[in-house]
GROMACS .gro file of C-alpha atoms in nm:
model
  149
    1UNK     CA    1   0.000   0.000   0.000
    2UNK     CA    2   0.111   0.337  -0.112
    3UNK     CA    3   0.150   0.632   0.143
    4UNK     CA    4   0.132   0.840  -0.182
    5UNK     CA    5  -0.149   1.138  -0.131
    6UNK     CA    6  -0.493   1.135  -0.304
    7UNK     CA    7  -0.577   1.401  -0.552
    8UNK     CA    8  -0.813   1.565  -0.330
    9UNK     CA    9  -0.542   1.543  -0.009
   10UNK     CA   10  -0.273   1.669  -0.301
   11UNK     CA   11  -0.474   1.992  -0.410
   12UNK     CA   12  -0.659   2.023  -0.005
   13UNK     CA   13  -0.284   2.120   0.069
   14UNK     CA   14  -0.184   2.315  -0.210
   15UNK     CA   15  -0.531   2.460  -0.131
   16UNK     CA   16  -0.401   2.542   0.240
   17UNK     CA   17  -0.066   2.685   0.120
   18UNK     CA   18  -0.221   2.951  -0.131
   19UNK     CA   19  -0.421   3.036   0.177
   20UNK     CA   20  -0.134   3.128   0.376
   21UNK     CA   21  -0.078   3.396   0.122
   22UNK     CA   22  -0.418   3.573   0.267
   23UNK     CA   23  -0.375   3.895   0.410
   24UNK     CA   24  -0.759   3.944   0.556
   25UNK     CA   25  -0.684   3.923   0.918
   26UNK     CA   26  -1.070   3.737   0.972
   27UNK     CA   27  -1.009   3.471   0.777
   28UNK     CA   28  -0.714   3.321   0.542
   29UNK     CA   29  -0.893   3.155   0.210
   30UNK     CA   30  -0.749   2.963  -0.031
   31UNK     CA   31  -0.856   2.843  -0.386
   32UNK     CA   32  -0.734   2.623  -0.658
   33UNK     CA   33  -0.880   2.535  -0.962
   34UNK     CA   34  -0.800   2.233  -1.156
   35UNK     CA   35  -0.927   2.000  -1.458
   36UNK     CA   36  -0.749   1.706  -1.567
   37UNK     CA   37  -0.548   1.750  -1.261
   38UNK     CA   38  -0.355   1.969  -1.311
   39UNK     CA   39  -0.383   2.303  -1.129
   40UNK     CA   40  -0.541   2.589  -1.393
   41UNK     CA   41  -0.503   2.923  -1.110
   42UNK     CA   42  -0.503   2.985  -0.748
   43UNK     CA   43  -0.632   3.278  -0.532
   44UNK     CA   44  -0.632   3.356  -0.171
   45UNK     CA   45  -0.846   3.618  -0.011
   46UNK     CA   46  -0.722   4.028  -0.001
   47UNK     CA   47  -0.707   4.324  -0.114
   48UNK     CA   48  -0.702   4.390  -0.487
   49UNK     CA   49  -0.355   4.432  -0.694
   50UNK     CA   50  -0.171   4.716  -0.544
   51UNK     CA   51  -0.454   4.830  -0.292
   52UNK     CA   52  -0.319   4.863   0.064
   53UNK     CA   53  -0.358   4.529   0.264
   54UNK     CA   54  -0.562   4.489   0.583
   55UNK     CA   55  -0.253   4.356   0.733
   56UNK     CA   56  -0.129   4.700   0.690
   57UNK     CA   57  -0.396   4.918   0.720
   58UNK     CA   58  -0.668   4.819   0.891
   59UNK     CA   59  -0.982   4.621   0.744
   60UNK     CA   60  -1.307   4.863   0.620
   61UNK     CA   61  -1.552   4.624   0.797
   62UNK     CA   62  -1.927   4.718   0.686
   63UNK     CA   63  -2.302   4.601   0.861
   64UNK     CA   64  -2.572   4.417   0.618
   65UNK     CA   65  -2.909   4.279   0.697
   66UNK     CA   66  -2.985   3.918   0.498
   67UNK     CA   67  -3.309   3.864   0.328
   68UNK     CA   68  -3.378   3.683   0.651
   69UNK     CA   69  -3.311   3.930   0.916
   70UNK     CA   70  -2.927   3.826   0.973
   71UNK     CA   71  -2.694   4.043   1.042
   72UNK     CA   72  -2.338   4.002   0.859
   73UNK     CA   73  -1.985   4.186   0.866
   74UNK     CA   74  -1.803   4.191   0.557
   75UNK     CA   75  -1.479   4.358   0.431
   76UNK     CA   76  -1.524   4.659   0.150
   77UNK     CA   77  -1.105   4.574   0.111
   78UNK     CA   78  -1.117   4.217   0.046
   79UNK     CA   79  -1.176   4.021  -0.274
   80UNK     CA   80  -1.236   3.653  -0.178
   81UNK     CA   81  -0.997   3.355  -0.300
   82UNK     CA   82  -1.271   3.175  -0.548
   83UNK     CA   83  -1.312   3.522  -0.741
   84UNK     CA   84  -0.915   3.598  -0.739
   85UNK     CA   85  -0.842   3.266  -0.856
   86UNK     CA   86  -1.131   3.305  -1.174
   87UNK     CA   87  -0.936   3.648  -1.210
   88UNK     CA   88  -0.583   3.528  -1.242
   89UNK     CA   89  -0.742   3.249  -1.500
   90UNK     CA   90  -0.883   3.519  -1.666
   91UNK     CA   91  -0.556   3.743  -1.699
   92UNK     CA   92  -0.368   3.476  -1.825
   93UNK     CA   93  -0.623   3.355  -2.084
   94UNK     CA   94  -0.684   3.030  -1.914
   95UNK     CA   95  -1.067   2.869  -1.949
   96UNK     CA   96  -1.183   2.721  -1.680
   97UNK     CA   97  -1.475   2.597  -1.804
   98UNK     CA   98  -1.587   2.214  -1.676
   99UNK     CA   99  -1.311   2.239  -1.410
  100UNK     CA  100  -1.332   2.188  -1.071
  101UNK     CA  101  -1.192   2.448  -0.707
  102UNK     CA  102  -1.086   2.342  -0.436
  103UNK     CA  103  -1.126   2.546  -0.150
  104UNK     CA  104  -1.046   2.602   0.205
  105UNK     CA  105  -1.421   2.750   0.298
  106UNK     CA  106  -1.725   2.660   0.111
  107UNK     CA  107  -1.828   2.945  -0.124
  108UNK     CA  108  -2.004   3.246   0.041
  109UNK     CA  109  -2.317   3.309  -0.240
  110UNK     CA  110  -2.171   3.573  -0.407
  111UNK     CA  111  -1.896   3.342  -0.505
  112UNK     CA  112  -2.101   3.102  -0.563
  113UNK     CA  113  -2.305   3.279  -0.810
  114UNK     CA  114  -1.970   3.344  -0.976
  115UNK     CA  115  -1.855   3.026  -0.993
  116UNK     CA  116  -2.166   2.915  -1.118
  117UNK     CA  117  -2.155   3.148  -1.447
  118UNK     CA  118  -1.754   3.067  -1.471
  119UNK     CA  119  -1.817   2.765  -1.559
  120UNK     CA  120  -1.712   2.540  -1.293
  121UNK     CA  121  -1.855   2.198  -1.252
  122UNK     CA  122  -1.795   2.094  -0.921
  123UNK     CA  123  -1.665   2.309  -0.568
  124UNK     CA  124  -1.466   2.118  -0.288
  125UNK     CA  125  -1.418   2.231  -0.001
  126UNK     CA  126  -1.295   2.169   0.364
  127UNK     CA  127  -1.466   2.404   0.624
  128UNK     CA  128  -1.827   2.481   0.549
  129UNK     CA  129  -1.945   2.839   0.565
  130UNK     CA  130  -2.312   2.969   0.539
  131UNK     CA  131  -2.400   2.703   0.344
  132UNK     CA  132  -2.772   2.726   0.399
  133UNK     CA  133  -2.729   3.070   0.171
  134UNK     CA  134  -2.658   2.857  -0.156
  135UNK     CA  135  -2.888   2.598  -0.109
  136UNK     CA  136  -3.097   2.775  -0.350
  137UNK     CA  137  -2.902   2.819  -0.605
  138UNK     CA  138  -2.745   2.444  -0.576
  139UNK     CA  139  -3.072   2.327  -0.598
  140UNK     CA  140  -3.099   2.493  -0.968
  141UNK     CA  141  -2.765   2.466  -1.137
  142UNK     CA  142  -2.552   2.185  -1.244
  143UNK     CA  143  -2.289   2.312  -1.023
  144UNK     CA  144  -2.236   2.033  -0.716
  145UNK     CA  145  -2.025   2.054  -0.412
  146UNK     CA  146  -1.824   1.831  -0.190
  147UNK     CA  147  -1.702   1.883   0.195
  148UNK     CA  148  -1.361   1.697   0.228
  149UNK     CA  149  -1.344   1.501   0.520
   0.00000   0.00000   0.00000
């Protein structure tokens, strides 16, 4: 028996590493996204190209109310690791459509949404987050996601 890793264990780690990269001080993110596997981008979660960092300055934390009554905190700074990594595939002219992300935290739903119109087939992902706010939109899309355990 082989103590080789699995491809999910193999891009859950690369997955990890990207996400030490982060430089929201809430939350370090991670994303990869492969087909055939081999990896196609990465992203992490920060500020945009050249925009100060939170790590520097300070986050610009901001109050919404969900459809449901919820209150959440998000970051006006940050761009999250799923949309970075579609971004970087983007810049270099790489299609990701029919591939698959990894990530370190299940999709919030305006990733999700984005992933969804990207292209990509199927999401894994190790620690779930919120994901009673994608239901929906799971329910009506070919899109289907994994936990790793």
């Amino acid at each position: 028996m082989s103590d080789r890793l699995s491809w999910d264990d193999y891009f859950r780690q690369i997955t990890r590493q990207v996400a030490e990269r982060s430089t929201c001080t809430r939350a370090k993110v991670g994303a990869v996204i492969v087909r055939s596997k081999s990896i196609l981008a990465t992203g992490y979660n920060g500020s945009p190209s050249g925009l100060p960092h939170c790590t520097d300055v300070g986050c610009l934390v901001y109050r919404s109310t969900t459809p449901a009554g919820e209150i959440e905190e998000n970051c006006f700074r940050t761009i999250h690791a799923e949309m970075n990594a579609i971004a970087q595939a983007a810049r270099h002219g790489t299609s990701i459509e029919g591939a698959a992300i990894y990530v370190t935290h299940s999709p919030c739903i305006h990733c999700m949404k984005v992933l969804v119109n990207s292209g990509i087939e199927t999401i894994y992902y190790e620690r779930p987050y919120k994901l009673d706010t994608v239901a929906e939109i799971l329910r009506y899309t070919h899109v289907q996601m994994h936990a790793l355990g």
